[in-house]
Short mmCIF file of C-alpha atoms in Angstrom, two decimals:
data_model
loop_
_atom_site.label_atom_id
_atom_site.label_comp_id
_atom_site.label_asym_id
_atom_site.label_seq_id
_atom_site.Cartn_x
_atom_site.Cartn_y
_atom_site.Cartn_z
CA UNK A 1 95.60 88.88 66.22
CA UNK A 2 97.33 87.23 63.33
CA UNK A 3 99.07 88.93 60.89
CA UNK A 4 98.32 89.09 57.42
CA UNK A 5 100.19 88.31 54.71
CA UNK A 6 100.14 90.87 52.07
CA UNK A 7 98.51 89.45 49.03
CA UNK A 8 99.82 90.09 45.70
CA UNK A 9 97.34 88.42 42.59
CA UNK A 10 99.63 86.60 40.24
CA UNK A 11 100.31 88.12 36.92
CA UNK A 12 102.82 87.50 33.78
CA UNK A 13 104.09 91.52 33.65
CA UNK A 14 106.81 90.72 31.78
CA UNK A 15 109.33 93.45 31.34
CA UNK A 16 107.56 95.31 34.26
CA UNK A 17 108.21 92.35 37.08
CA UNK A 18 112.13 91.58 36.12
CA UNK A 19 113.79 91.42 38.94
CA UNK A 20 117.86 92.51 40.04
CA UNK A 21 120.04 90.80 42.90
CA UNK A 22 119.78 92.96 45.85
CA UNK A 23 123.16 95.27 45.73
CA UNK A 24 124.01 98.34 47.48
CA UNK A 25 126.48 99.98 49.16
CA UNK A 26 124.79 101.18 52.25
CA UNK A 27 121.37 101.36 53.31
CA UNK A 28 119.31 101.90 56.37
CA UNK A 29 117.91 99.76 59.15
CA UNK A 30 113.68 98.88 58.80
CA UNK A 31 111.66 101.85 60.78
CA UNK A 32 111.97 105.37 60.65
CA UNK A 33 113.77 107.41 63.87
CA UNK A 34 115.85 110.55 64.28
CA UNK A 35 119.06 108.13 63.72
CA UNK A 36 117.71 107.15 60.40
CA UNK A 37 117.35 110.45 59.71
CA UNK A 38 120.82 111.92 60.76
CA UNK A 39 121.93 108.53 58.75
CA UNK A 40 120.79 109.91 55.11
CA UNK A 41 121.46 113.01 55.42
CA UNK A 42 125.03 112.30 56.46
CA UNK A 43 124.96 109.90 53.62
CA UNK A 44 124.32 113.18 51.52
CA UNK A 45 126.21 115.53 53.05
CA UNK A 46 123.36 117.70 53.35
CA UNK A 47 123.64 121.06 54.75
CA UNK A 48 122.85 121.96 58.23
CA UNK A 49 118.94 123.53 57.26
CA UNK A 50 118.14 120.64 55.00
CA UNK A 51 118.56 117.57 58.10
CA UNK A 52 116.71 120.30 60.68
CA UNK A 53 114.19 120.61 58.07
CA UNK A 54 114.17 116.51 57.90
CA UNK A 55 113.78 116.28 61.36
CA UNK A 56 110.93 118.65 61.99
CA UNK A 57 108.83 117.10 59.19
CA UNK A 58 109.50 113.46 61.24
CA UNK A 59 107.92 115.23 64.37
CA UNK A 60 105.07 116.11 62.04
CA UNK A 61 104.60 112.96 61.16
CA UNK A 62 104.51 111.52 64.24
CA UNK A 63 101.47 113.59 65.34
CA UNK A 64 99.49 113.02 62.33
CA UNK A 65 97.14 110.01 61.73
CA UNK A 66 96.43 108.49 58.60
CA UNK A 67 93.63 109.82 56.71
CA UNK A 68 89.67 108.74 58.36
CA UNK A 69 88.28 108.67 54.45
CA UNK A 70 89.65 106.82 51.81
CA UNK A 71 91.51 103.25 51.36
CA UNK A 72 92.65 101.45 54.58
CA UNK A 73 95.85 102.09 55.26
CA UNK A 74 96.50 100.02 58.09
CA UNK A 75 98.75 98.27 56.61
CA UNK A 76 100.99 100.59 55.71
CA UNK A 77 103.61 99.76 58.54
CA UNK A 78 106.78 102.25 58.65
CA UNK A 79 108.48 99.66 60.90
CA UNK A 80 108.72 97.07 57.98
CA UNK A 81 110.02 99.96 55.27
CA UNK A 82 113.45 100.77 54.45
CA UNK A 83 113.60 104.20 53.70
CA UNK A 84 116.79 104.46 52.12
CA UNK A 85 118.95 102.20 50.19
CA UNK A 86 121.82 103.77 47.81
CA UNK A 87 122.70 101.16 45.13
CA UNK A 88 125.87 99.90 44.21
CA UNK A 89 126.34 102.24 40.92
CA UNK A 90 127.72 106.02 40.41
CA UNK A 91 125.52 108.88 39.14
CA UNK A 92 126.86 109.88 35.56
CA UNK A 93 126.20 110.99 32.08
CA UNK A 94 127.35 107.77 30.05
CA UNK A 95 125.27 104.59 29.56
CA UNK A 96 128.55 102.34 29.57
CA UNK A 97 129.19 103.81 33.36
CA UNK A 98 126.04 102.20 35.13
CA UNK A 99 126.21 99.25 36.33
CA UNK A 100 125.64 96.35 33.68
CA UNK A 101 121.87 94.52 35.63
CA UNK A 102 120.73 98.10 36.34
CA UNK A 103 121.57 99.21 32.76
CA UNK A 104 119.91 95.97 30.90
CA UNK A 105 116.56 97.41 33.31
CA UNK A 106 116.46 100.75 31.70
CA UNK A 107 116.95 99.27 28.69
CA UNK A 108 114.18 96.54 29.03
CA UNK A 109 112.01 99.64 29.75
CA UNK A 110 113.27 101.41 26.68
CA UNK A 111 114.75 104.33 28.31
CA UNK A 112 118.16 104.59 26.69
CA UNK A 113 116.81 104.16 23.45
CA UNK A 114 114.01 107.00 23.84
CA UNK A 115 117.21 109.13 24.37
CA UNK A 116 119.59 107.57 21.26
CA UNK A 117 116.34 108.59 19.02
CA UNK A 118 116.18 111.96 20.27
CA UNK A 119 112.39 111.68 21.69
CA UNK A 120 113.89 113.10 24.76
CA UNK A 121 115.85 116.12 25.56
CA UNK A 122 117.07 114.78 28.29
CA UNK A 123 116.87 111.37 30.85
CA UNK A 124 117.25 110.90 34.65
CA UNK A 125 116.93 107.56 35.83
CA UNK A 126 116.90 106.78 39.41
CA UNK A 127 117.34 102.93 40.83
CA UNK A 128 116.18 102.54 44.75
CA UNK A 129 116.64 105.61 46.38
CA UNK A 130 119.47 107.39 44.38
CA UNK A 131 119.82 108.49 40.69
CA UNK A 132 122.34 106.29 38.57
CA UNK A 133 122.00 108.43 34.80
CA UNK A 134 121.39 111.51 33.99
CA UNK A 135 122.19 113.56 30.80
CA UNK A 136 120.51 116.39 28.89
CA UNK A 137 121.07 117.85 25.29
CA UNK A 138 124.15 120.60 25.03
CA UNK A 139 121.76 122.96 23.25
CA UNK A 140 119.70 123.15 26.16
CA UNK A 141 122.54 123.82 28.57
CA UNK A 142 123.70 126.68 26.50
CA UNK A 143 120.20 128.35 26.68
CA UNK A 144 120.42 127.76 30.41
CA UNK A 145 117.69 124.72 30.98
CA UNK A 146 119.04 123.26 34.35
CA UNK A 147 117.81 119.16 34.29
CA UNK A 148 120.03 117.17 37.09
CA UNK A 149 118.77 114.78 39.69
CA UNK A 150 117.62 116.80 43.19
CA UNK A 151 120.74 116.44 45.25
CA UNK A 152 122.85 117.82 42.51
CA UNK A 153 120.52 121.00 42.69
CA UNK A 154 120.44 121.29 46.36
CA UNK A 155 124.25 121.25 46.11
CA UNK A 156 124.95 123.69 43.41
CA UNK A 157 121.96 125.82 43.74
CA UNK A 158 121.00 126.09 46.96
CA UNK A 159 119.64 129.52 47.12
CA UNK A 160 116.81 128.32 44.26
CA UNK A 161 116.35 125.38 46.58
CA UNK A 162 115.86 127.31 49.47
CA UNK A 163 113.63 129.64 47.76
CA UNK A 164 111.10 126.85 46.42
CA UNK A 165 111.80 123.86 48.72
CA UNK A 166 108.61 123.00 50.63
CA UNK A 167 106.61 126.12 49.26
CA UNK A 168 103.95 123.84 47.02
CA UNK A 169 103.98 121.01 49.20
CA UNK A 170 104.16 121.70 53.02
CA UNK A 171 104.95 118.41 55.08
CA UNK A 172 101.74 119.77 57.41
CA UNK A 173 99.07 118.99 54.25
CA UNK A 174 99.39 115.25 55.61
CA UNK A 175 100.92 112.34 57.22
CA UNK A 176 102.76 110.87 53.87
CA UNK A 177 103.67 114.87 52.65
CA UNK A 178 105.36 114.80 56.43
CA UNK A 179 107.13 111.42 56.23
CA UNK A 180 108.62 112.65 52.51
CA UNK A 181 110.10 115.25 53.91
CA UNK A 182 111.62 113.25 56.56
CA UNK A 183 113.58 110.72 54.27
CA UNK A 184 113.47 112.14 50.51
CA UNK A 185 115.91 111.05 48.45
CA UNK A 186 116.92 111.12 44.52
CA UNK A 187 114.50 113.10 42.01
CA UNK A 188 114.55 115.72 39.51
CA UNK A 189 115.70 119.47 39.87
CA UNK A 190 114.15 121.37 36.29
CA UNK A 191 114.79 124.86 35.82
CA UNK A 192 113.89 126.58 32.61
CA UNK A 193 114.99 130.24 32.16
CA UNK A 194 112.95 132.96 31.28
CA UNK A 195 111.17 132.27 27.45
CA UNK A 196 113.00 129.34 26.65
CA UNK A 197 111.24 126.41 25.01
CA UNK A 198 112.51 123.46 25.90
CA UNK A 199 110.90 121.57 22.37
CA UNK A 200 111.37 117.94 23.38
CA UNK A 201 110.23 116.66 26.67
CA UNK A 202 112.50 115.75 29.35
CA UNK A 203 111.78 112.29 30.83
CA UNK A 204 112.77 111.04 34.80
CA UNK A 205 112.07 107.40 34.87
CA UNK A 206 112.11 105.95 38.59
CA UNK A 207 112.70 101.71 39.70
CA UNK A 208 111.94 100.17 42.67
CA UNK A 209 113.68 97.60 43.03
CA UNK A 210 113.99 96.16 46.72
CA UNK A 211 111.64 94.34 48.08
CA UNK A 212 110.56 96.49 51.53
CA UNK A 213 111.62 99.34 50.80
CA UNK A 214 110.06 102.39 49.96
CA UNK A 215 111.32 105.13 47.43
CA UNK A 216 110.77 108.92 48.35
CA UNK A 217 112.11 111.08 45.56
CA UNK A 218 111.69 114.70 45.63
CA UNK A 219 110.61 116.54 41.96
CA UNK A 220 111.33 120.22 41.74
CA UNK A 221 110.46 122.23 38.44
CA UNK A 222 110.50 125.91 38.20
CA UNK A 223 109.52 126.96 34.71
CA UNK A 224 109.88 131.16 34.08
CA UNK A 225 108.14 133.73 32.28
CA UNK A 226 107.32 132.94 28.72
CA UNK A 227 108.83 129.69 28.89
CA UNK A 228 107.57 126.06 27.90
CA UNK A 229 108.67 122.82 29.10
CA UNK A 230 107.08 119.06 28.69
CA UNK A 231 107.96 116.52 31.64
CA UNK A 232 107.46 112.84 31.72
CA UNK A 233 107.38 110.67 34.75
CA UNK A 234 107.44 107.14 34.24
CA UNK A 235 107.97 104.17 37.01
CA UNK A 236 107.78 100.57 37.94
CA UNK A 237 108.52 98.41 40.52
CA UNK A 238 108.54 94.24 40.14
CA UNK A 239 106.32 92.79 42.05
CA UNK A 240 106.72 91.05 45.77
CA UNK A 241 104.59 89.33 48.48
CA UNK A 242 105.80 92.51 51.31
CA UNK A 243 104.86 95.91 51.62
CA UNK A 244 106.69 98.40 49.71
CA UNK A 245 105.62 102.33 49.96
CA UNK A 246 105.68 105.10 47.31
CA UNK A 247 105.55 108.25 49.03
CA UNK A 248 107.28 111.16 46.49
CA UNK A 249 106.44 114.51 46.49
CA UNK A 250 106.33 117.14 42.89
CA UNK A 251 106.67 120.61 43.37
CA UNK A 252 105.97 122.49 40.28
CA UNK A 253 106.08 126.73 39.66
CA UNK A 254 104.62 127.97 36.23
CA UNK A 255 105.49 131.36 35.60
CA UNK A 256 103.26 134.38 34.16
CA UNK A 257 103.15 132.98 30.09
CA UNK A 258 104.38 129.70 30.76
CA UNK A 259 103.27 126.65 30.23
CA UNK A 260 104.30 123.10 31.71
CA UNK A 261 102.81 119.74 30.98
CA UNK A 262 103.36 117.59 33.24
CA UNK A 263 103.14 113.35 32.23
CA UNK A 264 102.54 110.33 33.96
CA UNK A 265 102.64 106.63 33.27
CA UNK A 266 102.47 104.79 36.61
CA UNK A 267 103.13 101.26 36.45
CA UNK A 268 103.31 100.30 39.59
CA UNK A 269 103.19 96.10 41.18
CA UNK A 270 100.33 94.69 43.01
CA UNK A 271 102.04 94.98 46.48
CA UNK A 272 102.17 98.79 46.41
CA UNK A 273 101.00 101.61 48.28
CA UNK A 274 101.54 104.73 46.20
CA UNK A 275 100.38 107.58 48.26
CA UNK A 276 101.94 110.78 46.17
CA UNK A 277 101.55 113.92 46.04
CA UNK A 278 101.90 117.04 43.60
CA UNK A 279 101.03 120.01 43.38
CA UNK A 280 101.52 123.33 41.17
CA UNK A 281 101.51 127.16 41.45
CA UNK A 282 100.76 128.86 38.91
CA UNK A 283 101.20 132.05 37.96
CA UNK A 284 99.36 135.19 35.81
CA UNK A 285 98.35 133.78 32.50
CA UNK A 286 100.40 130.71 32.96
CA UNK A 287 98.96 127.43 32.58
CA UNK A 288 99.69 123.53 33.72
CA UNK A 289 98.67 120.75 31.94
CA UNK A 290 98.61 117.35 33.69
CA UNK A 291 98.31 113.67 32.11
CA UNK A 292 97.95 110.98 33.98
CA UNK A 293 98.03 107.40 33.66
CA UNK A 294 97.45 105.24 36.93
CA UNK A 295 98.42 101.52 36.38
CA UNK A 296 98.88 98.96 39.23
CA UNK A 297 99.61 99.02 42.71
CA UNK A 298 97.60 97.75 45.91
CA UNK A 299 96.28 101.28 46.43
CA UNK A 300 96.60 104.41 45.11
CA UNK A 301 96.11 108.03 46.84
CA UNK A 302 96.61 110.62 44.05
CA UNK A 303 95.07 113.92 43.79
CA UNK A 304 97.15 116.57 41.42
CA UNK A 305 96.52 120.04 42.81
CA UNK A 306 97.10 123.05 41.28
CA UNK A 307 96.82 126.79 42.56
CA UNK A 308 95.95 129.29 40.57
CA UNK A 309 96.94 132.30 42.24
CA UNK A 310 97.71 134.93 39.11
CA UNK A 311 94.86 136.35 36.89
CA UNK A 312 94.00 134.43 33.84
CA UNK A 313 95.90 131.22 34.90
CA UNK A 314 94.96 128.03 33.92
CA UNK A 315 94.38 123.78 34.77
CA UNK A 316 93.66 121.04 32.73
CA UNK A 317 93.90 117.65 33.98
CA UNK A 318 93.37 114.86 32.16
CA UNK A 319 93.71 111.14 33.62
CA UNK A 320 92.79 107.55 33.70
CA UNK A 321 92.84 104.71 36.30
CA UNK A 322 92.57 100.87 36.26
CA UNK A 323 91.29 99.18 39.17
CA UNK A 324 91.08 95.22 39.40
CA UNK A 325 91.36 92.79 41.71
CA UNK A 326 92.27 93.76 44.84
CA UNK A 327 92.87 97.34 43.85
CA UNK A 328 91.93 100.47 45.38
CA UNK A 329 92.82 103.49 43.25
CA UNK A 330 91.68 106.75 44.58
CA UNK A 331 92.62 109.14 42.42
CA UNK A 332 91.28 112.99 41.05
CA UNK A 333 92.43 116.60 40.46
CA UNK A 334 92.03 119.57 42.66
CA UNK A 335 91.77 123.08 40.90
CA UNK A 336 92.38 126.27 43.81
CA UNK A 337 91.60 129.10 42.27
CA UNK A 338 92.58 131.94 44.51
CA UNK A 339 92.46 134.69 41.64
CA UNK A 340 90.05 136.25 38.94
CA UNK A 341 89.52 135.09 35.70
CA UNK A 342 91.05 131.86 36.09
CA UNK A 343 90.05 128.52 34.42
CA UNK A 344 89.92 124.83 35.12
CA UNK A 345 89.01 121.84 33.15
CA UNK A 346 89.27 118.04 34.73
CA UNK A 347 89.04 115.52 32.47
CA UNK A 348 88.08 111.85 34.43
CA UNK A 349 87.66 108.00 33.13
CA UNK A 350 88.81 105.04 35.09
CA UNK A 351 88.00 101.36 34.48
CA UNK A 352 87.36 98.42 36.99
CA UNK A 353 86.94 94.99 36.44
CA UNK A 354 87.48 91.51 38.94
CA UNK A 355 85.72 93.45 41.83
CA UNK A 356 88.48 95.89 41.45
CA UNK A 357 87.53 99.44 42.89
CA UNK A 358 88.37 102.81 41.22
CA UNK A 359 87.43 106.53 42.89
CA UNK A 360 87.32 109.94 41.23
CA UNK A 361 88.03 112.32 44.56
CA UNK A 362 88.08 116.24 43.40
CA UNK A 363 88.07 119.59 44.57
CA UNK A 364 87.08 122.98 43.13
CA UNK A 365 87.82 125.90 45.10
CA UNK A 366 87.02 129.18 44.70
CA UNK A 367 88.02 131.92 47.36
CA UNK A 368 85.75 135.07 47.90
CA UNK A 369 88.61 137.57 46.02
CA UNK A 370 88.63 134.88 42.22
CA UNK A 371 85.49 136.61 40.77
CA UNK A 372 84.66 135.53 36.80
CA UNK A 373 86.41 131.75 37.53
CA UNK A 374 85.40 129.09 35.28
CA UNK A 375 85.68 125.48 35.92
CA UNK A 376 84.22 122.66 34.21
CA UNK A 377 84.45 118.79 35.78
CA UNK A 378 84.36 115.24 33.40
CA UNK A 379 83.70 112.51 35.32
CA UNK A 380 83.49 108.54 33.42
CA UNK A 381 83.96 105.58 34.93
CA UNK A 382 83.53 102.08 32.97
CA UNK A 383 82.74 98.99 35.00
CA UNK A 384 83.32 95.83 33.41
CA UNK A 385 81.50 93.65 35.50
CA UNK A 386 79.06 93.59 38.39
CA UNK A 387 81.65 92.87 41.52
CA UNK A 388 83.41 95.88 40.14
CA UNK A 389 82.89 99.50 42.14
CA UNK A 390 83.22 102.70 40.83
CA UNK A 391 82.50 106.30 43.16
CA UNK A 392 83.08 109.80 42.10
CA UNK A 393 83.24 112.04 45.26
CA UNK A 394 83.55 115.74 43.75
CA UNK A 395 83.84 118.79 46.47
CA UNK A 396 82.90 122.53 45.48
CA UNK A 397 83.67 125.50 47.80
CA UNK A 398 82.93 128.47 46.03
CA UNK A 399 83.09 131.83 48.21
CA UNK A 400 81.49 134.15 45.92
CA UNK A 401 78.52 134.12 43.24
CA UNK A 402 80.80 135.11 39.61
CA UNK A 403 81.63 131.51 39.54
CA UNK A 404 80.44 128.99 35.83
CA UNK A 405 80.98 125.94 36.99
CA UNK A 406 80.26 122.82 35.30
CA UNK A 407 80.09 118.92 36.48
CA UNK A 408 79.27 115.90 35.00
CA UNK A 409 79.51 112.23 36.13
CA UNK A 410 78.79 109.01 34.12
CA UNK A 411 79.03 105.46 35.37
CA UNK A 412 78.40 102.39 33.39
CA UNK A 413 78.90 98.85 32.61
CA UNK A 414 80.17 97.86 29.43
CA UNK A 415 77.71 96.64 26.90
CA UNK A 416 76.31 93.60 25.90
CA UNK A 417 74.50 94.89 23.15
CA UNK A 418 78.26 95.89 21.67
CA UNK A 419 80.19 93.29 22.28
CA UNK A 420 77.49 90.96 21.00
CA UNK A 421 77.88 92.75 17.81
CA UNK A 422 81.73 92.84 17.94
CA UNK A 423 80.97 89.35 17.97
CA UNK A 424 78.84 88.98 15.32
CA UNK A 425 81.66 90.36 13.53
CA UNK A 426 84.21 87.26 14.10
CA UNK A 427 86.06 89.06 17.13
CA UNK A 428 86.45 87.30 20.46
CA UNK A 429 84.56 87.85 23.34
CA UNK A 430 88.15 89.32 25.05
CA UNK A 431 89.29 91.27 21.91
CA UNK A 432 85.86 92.80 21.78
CA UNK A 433 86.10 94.34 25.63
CA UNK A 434 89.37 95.62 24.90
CA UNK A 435 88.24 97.31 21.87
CA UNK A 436 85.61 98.99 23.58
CA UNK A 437 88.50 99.83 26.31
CA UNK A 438 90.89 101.37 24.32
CA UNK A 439 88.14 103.43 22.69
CA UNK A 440 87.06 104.67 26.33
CA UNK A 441 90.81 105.35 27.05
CA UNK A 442 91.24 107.01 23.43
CA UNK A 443 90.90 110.66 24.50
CA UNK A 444 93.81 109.92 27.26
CA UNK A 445 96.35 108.63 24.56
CA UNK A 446 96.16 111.10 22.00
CA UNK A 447 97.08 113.30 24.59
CA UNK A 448 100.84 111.82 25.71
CA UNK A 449 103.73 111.31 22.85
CA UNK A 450 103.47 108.26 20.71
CA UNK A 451 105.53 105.61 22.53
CA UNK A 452 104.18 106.25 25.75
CA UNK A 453 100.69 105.56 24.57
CA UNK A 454 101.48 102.69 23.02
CA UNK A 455 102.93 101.77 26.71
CA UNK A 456 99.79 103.18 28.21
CA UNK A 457 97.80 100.35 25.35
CA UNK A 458 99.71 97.89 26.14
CA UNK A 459 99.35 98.42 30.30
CA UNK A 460 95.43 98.18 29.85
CA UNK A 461 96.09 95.03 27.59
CA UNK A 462 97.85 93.80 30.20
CA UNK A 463 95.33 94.39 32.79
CA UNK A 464 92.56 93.02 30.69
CA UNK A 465 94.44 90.12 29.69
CA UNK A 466 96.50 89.46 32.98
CA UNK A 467 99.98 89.04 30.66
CA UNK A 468 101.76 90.46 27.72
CA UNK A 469 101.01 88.78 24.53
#
């Protein structure tokens, strides 16, 4: 059988698709085997538990198959992936110190000057499969907020490590949980002591930038009693005409009166396949708030979970997708609520257009001990033409009968009757569909800071226009 080229649609991205010279200092070979393996974590000087932990999740994912339901995921070759690549740049603290094309990146993106304005308590930013900045405000560090990149944790706190690694996310729950496990590398370690606020959100900021590789970072956040903390996760990746693989994992633990939000702006190019996972436990009376933007990529697999396991605790997700040509994005929220009095809200929209195809996939579950849950499901999907497909595939397992649940589900075109009168009104026939666009995507934006939904406007510009004015 012939093999297929992967097919990438052409589009002006501008800051999104610029593109570095290929640098590093080691990397390893395409494929993934236990000499791959032994590679990174030698690479890392990882401690003995950490590479036998590695190399039981590869034997895990070895067994498993990819998922029957869904996207095809045929493609998705591990043969033509490099795992690991470690630029040619030093972790450190100070702008100046990373390397000059990596640095003029960030910049592009606007991360360095987020920082200099103080929108941002602190800034990791990792390039290929290691972090190259990371910093965080000294008044944070006296209160004893812990922000460094995942490695640093693992190596100066390895108990905590121990304690939480692999406790939210176990590389059995699939085949891509299994292969993270097997080559993570970079990410965030968070730790926020016991009520501190942490009053300006802290912001990792991740760049693919190899073509064929595939970038595996690994997000820890532990958040204690009484304490509040707002993270942002923002990435990109230029685009290329070969299969490159997102496959991180985010392991967050809200404590009993704490509260995390957790924010997303994913960006990723058309040759993607971003099959993520997170997931959050949450404690009595704490709560987890998740925002999530899903931009590009070839196909998406993201389902936010969180577990709700002390009394009173509580989810609200809130998210948006954009699906167009040649796009699969299967995204949705799962809610697990495993104790009483605990609450859920998911809030839905995604948008499709050019035959593009966008899925809401969610789960409520209630087990037989969570009496007086209550859980209430959003569902809207916008479809702006007719080639376009939008499904919403909600599951609800409830084990006992104290359960208000709610669930509603709207799918529509966009209307003629509107833009016609947008038109009436002097406004283009494109300006008119993106008015009625933003307006859908409204409620999403007011909830992330100011510059990132500006981003977030100008992403579904950019996929309603196909370039950046």
């Amino acid at each position: 059988m012939a093999k297929q080229r992967t097919h990438v649609e052409e589009m002006d991205r501008g800051i999104y698709d610029l593109k570095n010279a290929v640098k590093y200092r080691s990397k390893t070979e395409k494929g993934l085997s236990e000499s791959i393996i032994r590679q990174i974590s030698e690479e890392k000087g990882e401690p003995e538990w950490m590479l036998e932990l590695r190399l039981k999740a590869l034997e895990i994912f070895n067994k498993k198959d990819n998922p029957s339901w869904g996207p095809d995921l045929s493609e998705v070759d591990i043969e033509k992936v490099t795992t690991y690549i470690r630029p040619d740049a030093e972790l450190t603290d100070d702008w100046k110190n990373v390397p000059e094309d990596i640095r003029s990146t960030f910049d592009a993106l606007g991360i360095p000057e987020a920082e200099k304005e103080f929108m941002l308590s602190g800034v990791g930013a990792q390039y290929d499969s290691e972090v190259v900045y990371h910093n965080i405000q000294r008044y944070l560090l006296d209160q004893g907020v812990v922000y460094t990149d995942f490695e640093t944790g693992l190596r100066e706190y390895p108990e905590v490590v121990k304690k939480y690694f692999q406790k939210c996310i176990t590389p059995n729950l699939h085949k891509y949980a299994a292969l993270h496990y097997a080559v993570w590398s970079g990410g965030s370690f968070v730790y926020v002591p016991e009520g501190v606020k942490v009053d300006v959100p802290l912001q990792s900021y991740f760049r693919l930038n190899a073509p064929g590789a595939g970038q595996f970072e690994h997000t820890l956040i532990i958040i204690e009693d009484n304490a509040y903390c707002h993270f942002i996760e923002g990435c990109s990746a230029p685009k290329y005409n070969v299969l490159n693989l997102h496959a991180g994992a985010v392991e967050l633990f809200v404590g009993k009166n704490a509260t995390l939000r957790y924010s997303t702006i994913e960006n990723w190019s058309r040759n993607m396949y971003n099959l993520n996972t997170k997931r959050a436990i949450v404690d009595e009376r704490g709560k987890i708030e998740w925002v999530s933007g899903s931009f590009g990529s070839k196909v998406s697999m993201l389902y936010p979970t969180s577990v709700l396991k002390g009394e009173y605790a509580n989810s609200e997700y809130t998210g948006i997708s954009f699906a167009g040509a040649g796009q699969y994005i299967d995204t949705g929220a799962q809610a697990i609520h495993t104790a009483s009095h605990t609450t859920s809200t998911v809030n839905s929209k995604s948008i499709s257009k050019s035959g593009g195809i966008a899925v809401y996939r969610g789960l409520v579950s209630v087990a037989p001990q969570a009496k007086h849950v209550k859980s209430a499901v959003s569902c809207e999907s916008l479809m702006l033409d007719a080639e376009s497909r939008s499904d919403t595939i909600p599951v609800i397992d409830i084990h006992n009968r104290d359960v208000d649940l709610g669930h509603e589900a709207k799918i529509g075109r966009i209307s003629d009757e509107v833009i016609f009168y947008l038109m009436s009104r002097g406004i283009s026939e494109n300006e008119a569909k993106a008015m009625v666009v933003r307006g859908f995507a409204e409620p999403i934006a007011k909830e992330l800071p100011m510059e990132y939904a500006v981003e977030m406007n100008n992403l579904i510009s950019l996929e309603l226009e196909g370039s950046i004015g």
